[in-house]
mmCIF file of C-alpha atoms in Angstrom:
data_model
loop_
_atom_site.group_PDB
_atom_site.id
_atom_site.type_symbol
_atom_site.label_atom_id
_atom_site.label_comp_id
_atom_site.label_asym_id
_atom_site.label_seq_id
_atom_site.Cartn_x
_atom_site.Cartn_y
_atom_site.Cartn_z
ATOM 1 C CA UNK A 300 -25.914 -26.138 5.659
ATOM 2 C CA UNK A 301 -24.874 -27.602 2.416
ATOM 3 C CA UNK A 302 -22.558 -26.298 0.028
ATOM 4 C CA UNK A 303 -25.120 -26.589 -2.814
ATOM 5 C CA UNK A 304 -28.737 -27.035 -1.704
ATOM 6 C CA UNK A 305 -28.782 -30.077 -4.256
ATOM 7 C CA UNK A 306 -25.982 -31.275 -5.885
ATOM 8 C CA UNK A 307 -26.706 -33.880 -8.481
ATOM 9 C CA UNK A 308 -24.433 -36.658 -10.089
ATOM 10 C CA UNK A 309 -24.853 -38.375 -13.244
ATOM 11 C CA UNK A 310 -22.955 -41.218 -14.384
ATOM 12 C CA UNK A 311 -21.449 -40.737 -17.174
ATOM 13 C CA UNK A 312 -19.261 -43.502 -17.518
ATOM 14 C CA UNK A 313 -18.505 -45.194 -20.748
ATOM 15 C CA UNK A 314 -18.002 -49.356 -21.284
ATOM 16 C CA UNK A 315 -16.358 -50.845 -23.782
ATOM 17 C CA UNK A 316 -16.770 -54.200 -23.296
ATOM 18 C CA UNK A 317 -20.474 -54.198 -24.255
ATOM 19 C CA UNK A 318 -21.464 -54.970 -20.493
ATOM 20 C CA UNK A 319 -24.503 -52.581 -19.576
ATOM 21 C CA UNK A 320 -23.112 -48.692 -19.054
ATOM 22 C CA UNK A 321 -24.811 -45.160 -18.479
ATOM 23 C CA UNK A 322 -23.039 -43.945 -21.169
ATOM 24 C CA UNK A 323 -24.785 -46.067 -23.640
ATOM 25 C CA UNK A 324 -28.135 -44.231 -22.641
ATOM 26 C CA UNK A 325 -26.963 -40.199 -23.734
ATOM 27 C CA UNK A 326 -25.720 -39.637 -19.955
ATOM 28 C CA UNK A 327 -23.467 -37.302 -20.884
ATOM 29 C CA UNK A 328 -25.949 -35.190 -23.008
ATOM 30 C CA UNK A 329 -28.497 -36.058 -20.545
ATOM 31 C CA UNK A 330 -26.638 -33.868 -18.030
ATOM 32 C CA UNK A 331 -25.053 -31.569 -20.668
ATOM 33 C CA UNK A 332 -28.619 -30.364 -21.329
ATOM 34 C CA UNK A 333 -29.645 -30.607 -17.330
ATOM 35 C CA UNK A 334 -26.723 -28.271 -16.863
ATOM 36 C CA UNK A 335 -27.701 -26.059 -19.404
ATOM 37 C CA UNK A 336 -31.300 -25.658 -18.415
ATOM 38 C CA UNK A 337 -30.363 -25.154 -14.508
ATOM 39 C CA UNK A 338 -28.528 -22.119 -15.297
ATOM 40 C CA UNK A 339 -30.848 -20.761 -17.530
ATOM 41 C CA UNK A 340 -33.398 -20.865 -14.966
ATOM 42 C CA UNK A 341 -30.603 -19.237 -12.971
ATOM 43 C CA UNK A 342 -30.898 -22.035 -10.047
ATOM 44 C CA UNK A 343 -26.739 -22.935 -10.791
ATOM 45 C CA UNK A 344 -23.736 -22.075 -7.786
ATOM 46 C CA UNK A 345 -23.339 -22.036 -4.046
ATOM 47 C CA UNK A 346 -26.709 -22.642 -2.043
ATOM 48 C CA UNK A 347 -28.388 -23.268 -5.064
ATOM 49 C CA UNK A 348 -27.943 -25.746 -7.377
ATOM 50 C CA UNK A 349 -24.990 -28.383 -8.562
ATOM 51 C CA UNK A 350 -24.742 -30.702 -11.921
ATOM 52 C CA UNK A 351 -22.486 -32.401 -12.459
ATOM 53 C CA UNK A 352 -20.569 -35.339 -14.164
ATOM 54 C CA UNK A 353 -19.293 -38.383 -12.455
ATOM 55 C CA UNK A 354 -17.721 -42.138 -12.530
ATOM 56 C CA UNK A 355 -19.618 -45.157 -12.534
ATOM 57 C CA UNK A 356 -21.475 -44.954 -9.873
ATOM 58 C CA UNK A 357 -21.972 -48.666 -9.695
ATOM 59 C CA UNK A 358 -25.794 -49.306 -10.517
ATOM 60 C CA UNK A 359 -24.463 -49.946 -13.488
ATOM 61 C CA UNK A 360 -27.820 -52.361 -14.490
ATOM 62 C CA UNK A 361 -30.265 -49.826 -13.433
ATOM 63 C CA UNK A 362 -28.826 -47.619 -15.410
ATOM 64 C CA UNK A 363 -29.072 -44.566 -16.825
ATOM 65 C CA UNK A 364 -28.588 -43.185 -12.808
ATOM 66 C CA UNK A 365 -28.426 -39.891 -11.398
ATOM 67 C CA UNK A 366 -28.308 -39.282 -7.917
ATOM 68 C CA UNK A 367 -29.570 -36.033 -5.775
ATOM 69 C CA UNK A 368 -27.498 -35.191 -2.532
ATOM 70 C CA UNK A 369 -27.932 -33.991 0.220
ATOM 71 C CA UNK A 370 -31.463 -36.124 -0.183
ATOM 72 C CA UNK A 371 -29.975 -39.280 -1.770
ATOM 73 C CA UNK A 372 -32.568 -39.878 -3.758
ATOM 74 C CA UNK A 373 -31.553 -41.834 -7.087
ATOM 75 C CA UNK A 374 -33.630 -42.131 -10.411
ATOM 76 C CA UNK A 375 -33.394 -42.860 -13.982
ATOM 77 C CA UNK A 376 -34.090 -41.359 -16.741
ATOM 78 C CA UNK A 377 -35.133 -41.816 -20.915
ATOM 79 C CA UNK A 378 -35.149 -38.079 -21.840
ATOM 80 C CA UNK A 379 -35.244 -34.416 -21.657
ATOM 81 C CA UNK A 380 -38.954 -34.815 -20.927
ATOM 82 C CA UNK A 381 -37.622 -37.087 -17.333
ATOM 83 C CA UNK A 382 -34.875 -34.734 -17.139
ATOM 84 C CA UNK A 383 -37.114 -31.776 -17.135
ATOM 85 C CA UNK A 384 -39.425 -33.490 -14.400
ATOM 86 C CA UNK A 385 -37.108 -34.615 -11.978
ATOM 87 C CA UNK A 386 -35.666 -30.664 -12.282
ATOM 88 C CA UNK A 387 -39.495 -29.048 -12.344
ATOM 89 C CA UNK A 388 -40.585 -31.338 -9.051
ATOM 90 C CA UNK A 389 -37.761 -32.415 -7.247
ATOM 91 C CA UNK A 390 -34.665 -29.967 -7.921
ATOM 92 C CA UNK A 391 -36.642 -26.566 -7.870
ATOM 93 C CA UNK A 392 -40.068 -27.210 -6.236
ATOM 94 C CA UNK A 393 -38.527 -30.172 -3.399
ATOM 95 C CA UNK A 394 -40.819 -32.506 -4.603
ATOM 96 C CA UNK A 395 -39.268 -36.091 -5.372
ATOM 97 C CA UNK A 396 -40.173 -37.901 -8.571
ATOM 98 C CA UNK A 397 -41.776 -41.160 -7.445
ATOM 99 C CA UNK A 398 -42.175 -42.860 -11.007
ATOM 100 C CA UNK A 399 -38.659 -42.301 -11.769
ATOM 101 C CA UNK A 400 -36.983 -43.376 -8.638
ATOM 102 C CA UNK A 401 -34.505 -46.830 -8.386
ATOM 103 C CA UNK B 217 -32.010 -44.659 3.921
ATOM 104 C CA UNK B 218 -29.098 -43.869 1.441
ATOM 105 C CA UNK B 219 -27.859 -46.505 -1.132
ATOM 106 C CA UNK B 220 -24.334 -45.486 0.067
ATOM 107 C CA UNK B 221 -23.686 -44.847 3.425
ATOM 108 C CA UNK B 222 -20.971 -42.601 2.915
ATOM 109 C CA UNK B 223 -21.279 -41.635 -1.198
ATOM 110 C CA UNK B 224 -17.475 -39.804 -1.676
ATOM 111 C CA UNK B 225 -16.605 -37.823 -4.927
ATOM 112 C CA UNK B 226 -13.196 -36.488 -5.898
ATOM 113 C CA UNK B 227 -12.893 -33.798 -7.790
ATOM 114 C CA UNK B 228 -10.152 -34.658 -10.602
ATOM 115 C CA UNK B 229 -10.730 -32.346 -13.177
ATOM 116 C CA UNK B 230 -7.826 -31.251 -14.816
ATOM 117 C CA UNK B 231 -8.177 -27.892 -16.554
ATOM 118 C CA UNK B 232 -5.312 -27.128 -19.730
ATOM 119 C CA UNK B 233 -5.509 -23.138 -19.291
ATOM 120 C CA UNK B 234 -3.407 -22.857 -16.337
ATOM 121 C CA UNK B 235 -5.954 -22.040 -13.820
ATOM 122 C CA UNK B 236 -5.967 -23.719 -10.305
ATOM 123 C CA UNK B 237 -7.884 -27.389 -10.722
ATOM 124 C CA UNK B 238 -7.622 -30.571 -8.613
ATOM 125 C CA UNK B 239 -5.862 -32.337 -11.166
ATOM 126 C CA UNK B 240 -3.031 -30.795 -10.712
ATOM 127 C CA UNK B 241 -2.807 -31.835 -7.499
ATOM 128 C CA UNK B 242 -2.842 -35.835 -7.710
ATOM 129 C CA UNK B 243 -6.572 -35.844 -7.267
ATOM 130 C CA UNK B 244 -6.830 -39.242 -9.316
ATOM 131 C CA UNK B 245 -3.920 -40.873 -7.248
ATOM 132 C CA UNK B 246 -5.419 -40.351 -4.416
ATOM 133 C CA UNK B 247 -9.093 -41.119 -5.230
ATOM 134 C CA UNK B 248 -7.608 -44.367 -6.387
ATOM 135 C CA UNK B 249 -5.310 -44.943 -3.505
ATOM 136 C CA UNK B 250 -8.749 -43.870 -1.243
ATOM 137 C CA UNK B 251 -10.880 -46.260 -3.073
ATOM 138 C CA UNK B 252 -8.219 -49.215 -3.078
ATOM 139 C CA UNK B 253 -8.240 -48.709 0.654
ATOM 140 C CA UNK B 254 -11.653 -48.677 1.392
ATOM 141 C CA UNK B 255 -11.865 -52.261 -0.699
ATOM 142 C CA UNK B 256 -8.965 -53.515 1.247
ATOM 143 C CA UNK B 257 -10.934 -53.007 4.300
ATOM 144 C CA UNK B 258 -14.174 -54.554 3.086
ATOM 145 C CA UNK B 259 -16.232 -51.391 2.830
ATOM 146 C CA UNK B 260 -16.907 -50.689 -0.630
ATOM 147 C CA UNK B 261 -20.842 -51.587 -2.211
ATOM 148 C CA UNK B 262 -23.562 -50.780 -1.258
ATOM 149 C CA UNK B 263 -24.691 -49.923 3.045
ATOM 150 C CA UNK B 264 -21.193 -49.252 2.712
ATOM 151 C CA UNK B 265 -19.183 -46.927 1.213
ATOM 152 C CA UNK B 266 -18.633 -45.522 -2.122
ATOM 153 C CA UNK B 267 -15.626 -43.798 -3.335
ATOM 154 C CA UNK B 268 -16.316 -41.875 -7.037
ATOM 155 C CA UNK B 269 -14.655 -39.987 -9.673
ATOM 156 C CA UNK B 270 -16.524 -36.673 -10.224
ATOM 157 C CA UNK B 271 -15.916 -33.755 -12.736
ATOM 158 C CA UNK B 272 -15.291 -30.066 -11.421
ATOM 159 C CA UNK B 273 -17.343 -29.695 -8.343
ATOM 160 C CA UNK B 274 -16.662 -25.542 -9.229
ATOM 161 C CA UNK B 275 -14.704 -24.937 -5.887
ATOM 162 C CA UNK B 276 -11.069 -25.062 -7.801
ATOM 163 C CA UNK B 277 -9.388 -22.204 -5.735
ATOM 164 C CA UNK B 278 -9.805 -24.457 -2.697
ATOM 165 C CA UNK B 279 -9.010 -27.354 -4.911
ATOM 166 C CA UNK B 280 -7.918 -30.468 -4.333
ATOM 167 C CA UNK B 281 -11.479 -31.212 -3.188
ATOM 168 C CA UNK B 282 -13.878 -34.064 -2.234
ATOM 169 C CA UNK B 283 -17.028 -34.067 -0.403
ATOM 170 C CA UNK B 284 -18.796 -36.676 1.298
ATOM 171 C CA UNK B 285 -22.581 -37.337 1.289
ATOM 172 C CA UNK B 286 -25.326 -37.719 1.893
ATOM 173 C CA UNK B 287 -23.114 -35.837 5.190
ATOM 174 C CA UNK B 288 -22.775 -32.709 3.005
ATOM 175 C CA UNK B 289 -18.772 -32.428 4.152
ATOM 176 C CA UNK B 290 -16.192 -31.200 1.984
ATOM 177 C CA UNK B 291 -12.131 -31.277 2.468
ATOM 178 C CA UNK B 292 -9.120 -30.532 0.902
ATOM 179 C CA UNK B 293 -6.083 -32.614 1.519
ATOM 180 C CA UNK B 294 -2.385 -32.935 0.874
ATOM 181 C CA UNK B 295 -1.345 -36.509 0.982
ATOM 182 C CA UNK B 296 -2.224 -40.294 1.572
ATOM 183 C CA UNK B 297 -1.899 -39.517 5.015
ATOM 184 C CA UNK B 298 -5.123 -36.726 5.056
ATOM 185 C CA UNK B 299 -6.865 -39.437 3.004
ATOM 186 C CA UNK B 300 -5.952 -42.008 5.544
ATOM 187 C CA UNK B 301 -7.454 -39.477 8.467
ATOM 188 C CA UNK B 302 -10.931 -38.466 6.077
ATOM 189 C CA UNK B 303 -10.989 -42.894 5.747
ATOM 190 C CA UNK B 304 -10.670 -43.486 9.460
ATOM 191 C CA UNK B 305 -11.909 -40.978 10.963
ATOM 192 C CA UNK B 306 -15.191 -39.930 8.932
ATOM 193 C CA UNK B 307 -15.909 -42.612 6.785
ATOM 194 C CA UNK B 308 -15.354 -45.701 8.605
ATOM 195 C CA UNK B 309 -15.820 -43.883 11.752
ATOM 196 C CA UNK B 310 -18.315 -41.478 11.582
ATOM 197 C CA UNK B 311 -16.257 -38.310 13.381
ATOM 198 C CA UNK B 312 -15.707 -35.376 10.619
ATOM 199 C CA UNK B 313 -11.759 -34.379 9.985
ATOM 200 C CA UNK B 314 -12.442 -30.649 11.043
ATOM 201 C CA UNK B 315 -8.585 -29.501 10.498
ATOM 202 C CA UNK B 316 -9.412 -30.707 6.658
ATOM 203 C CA UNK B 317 -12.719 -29.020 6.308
ATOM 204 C CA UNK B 318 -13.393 -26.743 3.801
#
């Protein structure tokens, strides 16, 4: 059984030499606020829920990427209102977000 | 069928207020020494194998840590020579390191 029942990764990584980055799309508030909102929904810690920030996860063009695991299931994302989504279906309720998915 | 075969994430979070963290023991040394390695053997992108930086992955007091999915394994380890056993072993060959399981 795993560790955390989903453990999600967003890139967070920052360019600066204008090539195409996650962290030119508000990753890092992005998951600031998905953090936030898991543990208010008190889904956040061991056999529940896991967000958290990572390296360029190079998909660098099809970014802004998070990725789900065990279920490696990858998406992007615009804002809270994605964000919210891909926690609502596919984080809480096991439901994958098709229209979001890379 | 996952992006990354194996999708590995370090832990190197390194914490200033004295509590245990895997940055204070080499974690980025020896996520770059693992990730050199896996390009020297021609199994880094994607079907293959992808070796990440992650932020605190909340299990410090077993710290260092990484964890491969979408397997769902997690290990500590020492030196290059535990990293060398997780590479050959587990990643490249598919058999889990149980003496380094967490």
């Amino acid at each position: 059984m795993s560790y955390y029942q989903k453990h999600v990764f967003f890139c967070i990584n920052q360019r600066d030499d204008g090539a195409p980055c996650c962290g030119n799309h508000n990753a890092q508030e992005m998951r600031n606020y998905a953090k936030k909102r898991i543990k208010s929904l008190n889904f956040n810690g061991r056999g529940k829920i896991r967000v958290n920030n990572a390296g360029c996860m190079d998909r660098c063009g099809e970014g802004p990427v998070l990725v789900v695991y065990p279920d490696a299931v990858w998406y992007t994302y615009v804002d809270r209102e994605d964000i919210d989504e891909i926690i609502d279906s596919h984080l809480v309720s096991g439901v994958p977000v098709e229209r979001l998915k890379i």
